[in-house]
Amino acid sequence: MNIAELAIKYKIVTAAFTILFAVAGIGAYQQLSRLEDPEFTIKEAVVYARYPGASPKEVEEEVTDPLETAIQQLGQIKNIRSRSEFGFSQINVEIKDNYDKDTLPQVWTELRNKVNDAQGQLPPNTTTLVYDDFGDVYGLYFAVTGPDFTDAELKDYVDFLKRELLLVQDVAKISLYGTQQEVVYIEISNAKLTQLGLPLSSIYNLLEKQNLLEPAGKVEVGNEYIRIAPTGGFPNVEAIGNLLISDASNQPSSSSADKTTPIIRLRDVANIYRGYEEPYNNKLYFDNKPAIGVGISTVSGGNVVTMGQAVEKRIEELEPFRPIGIEFGEISIQARSVNAAVQGFIVNLAEAVLIVVGVLLLTMGLRSGIIIGFILVLIVLATFVLMNLYGIALQRISLGALIIALGMLVDNAIVIVEGCIINQKKNLSILDSLKQIVGQTTFPLLGATVIAILAFSGIGLSDDSTGEFAGSLFWVILFSLFLSWIFAITTTPLICYYFLRIKPDKDNKDPYDNFFLNTYKRFLAFVLNNRLSATLILIATLTLSVWGMQFIPQSFFPDSTRPQFYLDYWLPQGTHIQTTEADLKQITDHVLTLPTVVNTSTFIGKGGLRFILTFSPEDANTAYGQVLVTVNEYDDIAKTIPLIKNYINQNYPEAQPIFNRFVLGPGGDAKIQARFSGPDPTILRQLSRQTQDIFYANNNATNIRDDWRQPVKVIHPQISEQRTIAAGLTQQEISQAIQTQFSGLEVGTYRDGNKLLPIISRRPPEEGSDAEQIQNTQVYSSAANATIPLQQLATAFTTDWEDPIIRRRDRRLTIIPQCDSAQGPASTLLSQVKPLVESIPLPPGYMLEWGGEFEDSADAQAQLFAPIPTIAAIMFLTLICIFNALRTPLIIFLTVPFAIVGVSIGLVSTQQPFNFMALIGFLSLSGMLIKNAIVLIDQINLERAQGLPPYQAVVQASVSRVRPVTLAAVTTILGMIPLLADVFFAAMAVTIMAGLAFATLLTLIVVPLLYTLFFRIKPSHTKQ
């Protein structure tokens, strides 16, 4: 009793499971999580270290190097990148690909331990922080504006909103951008201090001690033990001015005049007020209105659509608490884009299903088409069940995988239905017809299905970010194809048993006797009678196609169709952040006048929060700003960017504007990057300049720069150690005096409820803060009980140049000159500049590596191809098990290269790039061709086993398999049509459609030809 007979005998069980899968599939579809693009883990953490007062070189040598040395001891490290700046170090730690989101927390714990262990090797005043939420994505990102409100009032409302929204379902974390740090300024007059002879250090000590919280103990009262809490501190900012800084009791004189010295309070010598930190760290403008950005991330495994709806509902409930004048602006609302994207994907899937079912109805008749169409829908619903069970969301890749699989999903059912019809026409009963076709094809179809699944397994076994991003493609293919085999040998026979009864042909007419098949039979006979010529023509065709592959554009991942782009605005390094702000406000004013622009979000001093997974925010830099521009439609981007670029080039000649579109998939930054590593920063800069000169010489290169930026000026007061010692001063006292004169010195903390405000001491504006005043900076000497001008302590004041940013990679100094392609794929530009850059002579100890898209693509392909030998071996063994032969698997494998013929023609003619998804399409194409070849050769063996002469068996089997093989190819090809409009899948769709179309035609010729050659079957000249 075979499987078909069992399915029919236990029809209630079969029907029950069929209905169960259908109903469960509908329910699973409703429950599936929804995303626009699949998630992938950013396997990176950041170690921050602060070393106040140190130069970039000192930070690199004294902080970055010891930390990198400790971190590199971890065996999980893939690479380490560091950035050393004035008083600050940032180390990006990337983990090897084989660690996932479940194992990374343990890695981060070990990383923290290594950083803590290295703390003893760092300078005493160095602080460190390990930040492992680097990859958080804020799917809901909006701006809160209130032109009539102060920054503090706006922040109070945002804090209230944050407390409330953290309680909403699926909300994991809320981060803010653009908040202005409130501070208390104490502007102390240097003239008054000099007149009164008051040292700043004594004032600072009083400020620090007055606002400290100290326990006052407890007292026993009867049976109670009551805490004592004395009042004190500063109840408000004005109270700071009441601080007593001098009275008669602390004056060092015994004369009567001294005893009448008045009491001096801080307000007598200082202007005290509440304000905002100057200069600020970062700022946000929404449509050129000051704003605070609010980013909300979803819990792991949560539904961003559900979270977005819940947050919007809660904001509506909190509407009575929103002050009039405060408004919300949308920066990025992923819940809506996900809804729209998933809806579009579902429409594409529905269109593909209708196309496939329509083809089946036209080619196989009404009843056969309905049966196979029902099985197809059942497979899709059952796949939803498994996707829900394994936590695979509805997103671009998973739904695209279903569309790709549609044609293959009906292959097995087509073979069963076709066999059932043919057997009944041969006068077999419906039950015997089903038993025979299912018995003959169960294991060959299983083997063919396994091989088709294995063809996609390269992406499923790839553990890098690209594999993780596209990994759901493999799992959905696995689920759906395996289910297609199960339903083909169970549900399909049951339905056919009741709804596909065909009357036998009374005149025993040959079912394959028609014009189309007779034409194919004559052509096949002609090929087999001219095997040498046919073989040479096929080899020449394949060779020509391989040669034509060089004309196909190359890329990694395509741009997103998101109706947004962003401008990275760079001024010369060292530019004051207020200059950057002023430029960007003027630029944004112009951008908002363009008819295609909906809104703008302007980030100053730092990139915005990560609101989509493929976006990497820029590090903090006063010379940097970013404008996120939302346009009406995606196509408006191409019109809008040149208008903004021309405006900036005409009005801001010192600026470097870099325009970026969002990409689909991993990657980012400049497309072309040349990494030079070596010991000497000067030589590295020379190599960078030479490389950039090569880039500039190419008219297609744009956005040319390097990541060390320009050198900046630094003022060096040459302090005399002898004079300093004579004055009884220390280096710290001198540095603090200079900082007080210009930037301001933090001297304490003011507590205001749950807020902690730094107290900043600085000079009044009227006493000057320009560079010329540095010589007149007064430094108080307690030994001399007087202030001493800095010019008396310094021998000279010099201005030098220094590297503001020192970057390293894997503990080697590394500089990256980089650029993008103005037009066309970056691979074309790279092929032009790469030989020229590699011809630059490198001194001993220096090396060049290529990063950017070249490295990302190479790494992804390496991960994809790494398991290919194993996969090919498993495929070959599977074929050996199916056929119990060696020559047959060789024949099947030799058909695969002919897929190149169609791929080359398709991609060259459409000028679609051979990107990562096209590569996956090509690998999957091999599985489809092998599956077709298995079905064909299995039929040849079957015909021979039934007694037909070898040559007749080859021809008869080839003719009998034309319809199922062609029909499977046609359904796959036409089912791909909806994907042609999707920029992410377009290249893959063209690859599969063109490759399968040509390869199917060639397979029906190549397989019989190779079979006769390998098995030495000579053509029979009798009339066939």
Short mmCIF file of C-alpha atoms in Angstrom, two decimals, residues 516-673:
data_model
loop_
_atom_site.label_atom_id
_atom_site.label_comp_id
_atom_site.label_asym_id
_atom_site.label_seq_id
_atom_site.Cartn_x
_atom_site.Cartn_y
_atom_site.Cartn_z
CA PHE A 516 3.91 20.99 -30.69
CA LEU A 517 5.25 17.69 -29.32
CA ASN A 518 5.77 16.22 -32.79
CA THR A 519 7.82 19.28 -33.73
CA TYR A 520 9.93 18.86 -30.58
CA LYS A 521 10.35 15.13 -31.32
CA ARG A 522 11.64 15.82 -34.83
CA PHE A 523 14.06 18.50 -33.59
CA LEU A 524 15.34 16.23 -30.81
CA ALA A 525 15.89 13.43 -33.32
CA PHE A 526 17.84 15.84 -35.52
CA VAL A 527 20.07 16.84 -32.56
CA LEU A 528 20.68 13.25 -31.53
CA ASN A 529 21.63 12.36 -35.09
CA ASN A 530 24.12 15.24 -35.14
CA ARG A 531 25.55 14.95 -31.66
CA LEU A 532 29.02 16.30 -32.38
CA SER A 533 27.78 19.44 -34.10
CA ALA A 534 25.12 19.98 -31.43
CA THR A 535 27.70 19.59 -28.65
CA LEU A 536 30.06 22.10 -30.29
CA ILE A 537 27.22 24.62 -30.76
CA LEU A 538 26.19 24.27 -27.12
CA ILE A 539 29.79 24.76 -25.92
CA ALA A 540 30.19 27.82 -28.16
CA THR A 541 26.92 29.26 -26.86
CA LEU A 542 28.01 28.72 -23.27
CA THR A 543 31.44 30.28 -23.93
CA LEU A 544 29.89 33.33 -25.56
CA SER A 545 27.53 33.76 -22.61
CA VAL A 546 30.37 33.60 -20.09
CA TRP A 547 32.23 36.23 -22.12
CA GLY A 548 29.10 38.42 -22.14
CA MET A 549 28.92 38.43 -18.33
CA GLN A 550 31.59 41.16 -18.28
CA PHE A 551 29.05 43.62 -19.68
CA ILE A 552 26.69 43.16 -16.73
CA PRO A 553 26.81 45.95 -14.10
CA GLN A 554 27.97 44.89 -10.64
CA SER A 555 26.63 46.05 -7.28
CA PHE A 556 26.00 44.78 -3.76
CA PHE A 557 22.49 45.81 -2.68
CA PRO A 558 20.16 48.25 -4.47
CA ASP A 559 18.89 51.58 -3.14
CA SER A 560 15.65 51.63 -1.20
CA THR A 561 12.48 53.14 -2.72
CA ARG A 562 11.89 55.00 0.52
CA PRO A 563 10.77 58.60 -0.30
CA GLN A 564 13.59 60.04 1.81
CA PHE A 565 17.24 60.90 1.33
CA TYR A 566 19.78 62.58 3.56
CA LEU A 567 22.47 65.19 3.15
CA ASP A 568 25.69 64.81 5.11
CA TYR A 569 27.04 68.35 5.37
CA TRP A 570 30.73 68.75 6.18
CA LEU A 571 32.63 71.94 6.85
CA PRO A 572 36.42 72.07 7.42
CA GLN A 573 37.38 70.22 10.57
CA GLY A 574 37.44 72.44 13.64
CA THR A 575 34.54 74.64 12.48
CA HIS A 576 32.47 75.96 15.38
CA ILE A 577 29.14 74.18 15.72
CA GLN A 578 27.27 77.48 15.56
CA THR A 579 28.69 78.09 12.08
CA THR A 580 27.48 74.64 11.04
CA GLU A 581 24.06 75.43 12.50
CA ALA A 582 23.80 78.79 10.72
CA ASP A 583 24.67 77.22 7.35
CA LEU A 584 22.19 74.39 7.72
CA LYS A 585 19.35 76.68 8.80
CA GLN A 586 19.82 78.71 5.62
CA ILE A 587 20.10 75.56 3.48
CA THR A 588 16.99 74.07 5.06
CA ASP A 589 15.06 77.29 4.40
CA HIS A 590 15.90 76.86 0.72
CA VAL A 591 15.09 73.13 0.72
CA LEU A 592 11.62 73.78 2.19
CA THR A 593 10.78 76.04 -0.76
CA LEU A 594 11.16 73.16 -3.23
CA PRO A 595 7.78 71.80 -4.40
CA THR A 596 8.80 68.15 -4.06
CA VAL A 597 9.78 68.44 -0.37
CA VAL A 598 7.33 67.39 2.35
CA ASN A 599 9.45 68.08 5.44
CA THR A 600 13.01 68.21 6.73
CA SER A 601 14.77 67.07 9.88
CA THR A 602 18.08 68.82 10.51
CA PHE A 603 20.59 67.21 12.88
CA ILE A 604 23.50 69.39 13.95
CA GLY A 605 26.73 68.12 15.51
CA LYS A 606 25.89 64.42 15.21
CA GLY A 607 23.88 61.96 13.12
CA GLY A 608 20.31 61.23 14.22
CA LEU A 609 19.13 58.09 15.95
CA ARG A 610 19.21 54.82 13.98
CA PHE A 611 15.63 54.67 12.68
CA ILE A 612 16.16 51.91 10.11
CA LEU A 613 18.53 49.00 10.45
CA THR A 614 20.65 49.83 7.41
CA PHE A 615 21.33 53.42 8.55
CA SER A 616 24.50 54.16 10.53
CA PRO A 617 24.50 57.51 12.37
CA GLU A 618 27.58 59.70 12.03
CA ASP A 619 29.77 60.24 15.11
CA ALA A 620 29.76 63.58 16.94
CA ASN A 621 31.61 66.36 15.13
CA THR A 622 31.12 70.14 15.37
CA ALA A 623 31.82 70.51 11.63
CA TYR A 624 29.06 68.08 10.71
CA GLY A 625 25.34 68.29 10.15
CA GLN A 626 22.72 66.17 8.50
CA VAL A 627 19.46 67.02 6.76
CA LEU A 628 16.90 64.24 6.33
CA VAL A 629 14.59 65.24 3.49
CA THR A 630 11.17 63.64 2.93
CA VAL A 631 9.75 64.03 -0.58
CA ASN A 632 6.36 63.30 -2.09
CA GLU A 633 7.43 60.26 -4.12
CA TYR A 634 10.59 58.21 -4.48
CA ASP A 635 11.05 59.43 -8.06
CA ASP A 636 11.25 63.02 -6.74
CA ILE A 637 14.64 62.28 -5.17
CA ALA A 638 16.41 62.34 -8.53
CA LYS A 639 14.93 65.79 -9.25
CA THR A 640 15.52 67.26 -5.80
CA ILE A 641 19.15 66.33 -5.06
CA PRO A 642 20.69 68.31 -7.99
CA LEU A 643 18.75 71.45 -6.98
CA ILE A 644 20.05 71.32 -3.41
CA LYS A 645 23.57 70.40 -4.51
CA ASN A 646 23.79 73.35 -6.93
CA TYR A 647 22.53 75.74 -4.24
CA ILE A 648 25.15 74.56 -1.75
CA ASN A 649 27.99 74.63 -4.28
CA GLN A 650 27.12 78.21 -5.27
CA ASN A 651 26.64 79.61 -1.77
CA TYR A 652 28.88 77.50 0.50
CA PRO A 653 32.16 76.89 -1.33
CA GLU A 654 33.95 75.55 1.76
CA ALA A 655 31.32 72.89 2.41
CA GLN A 656 31.33 69.31 1.18
CA PRO A 657 27.75 68.07 0.69
CA ILE A 658 27.32 64.30 0.44
CA PHE A 659 23.90 63.06 -0.67
CA ASN A 660 22.83 59.55 0.23
CA ARG A 661 19.85 57.36 -0.53
CA PHE A 662 18.89 54.61 1.85
CA VAL A 663 19.95 51.12 0.83
CA LEU A 664 18.20 47.78 1.03
CA GLY A 665 20.36 45.40 2.99
CA PRO A 666 23.67 45.64 4.84
CA GLY A 667 26.39 48.03 3.75
CA GLY A 668 26.66 51.79 3.83
CA ASP A 669 29.25 54.57 3.99
CA ALA A 670 31.31 55.32 0.90
CA LYS A 671 31.11 52.73 -1.87
CA ILE A 672 34.85 52.87 -2.64
CA GLN A 673 37.33 52.84 0.25
#
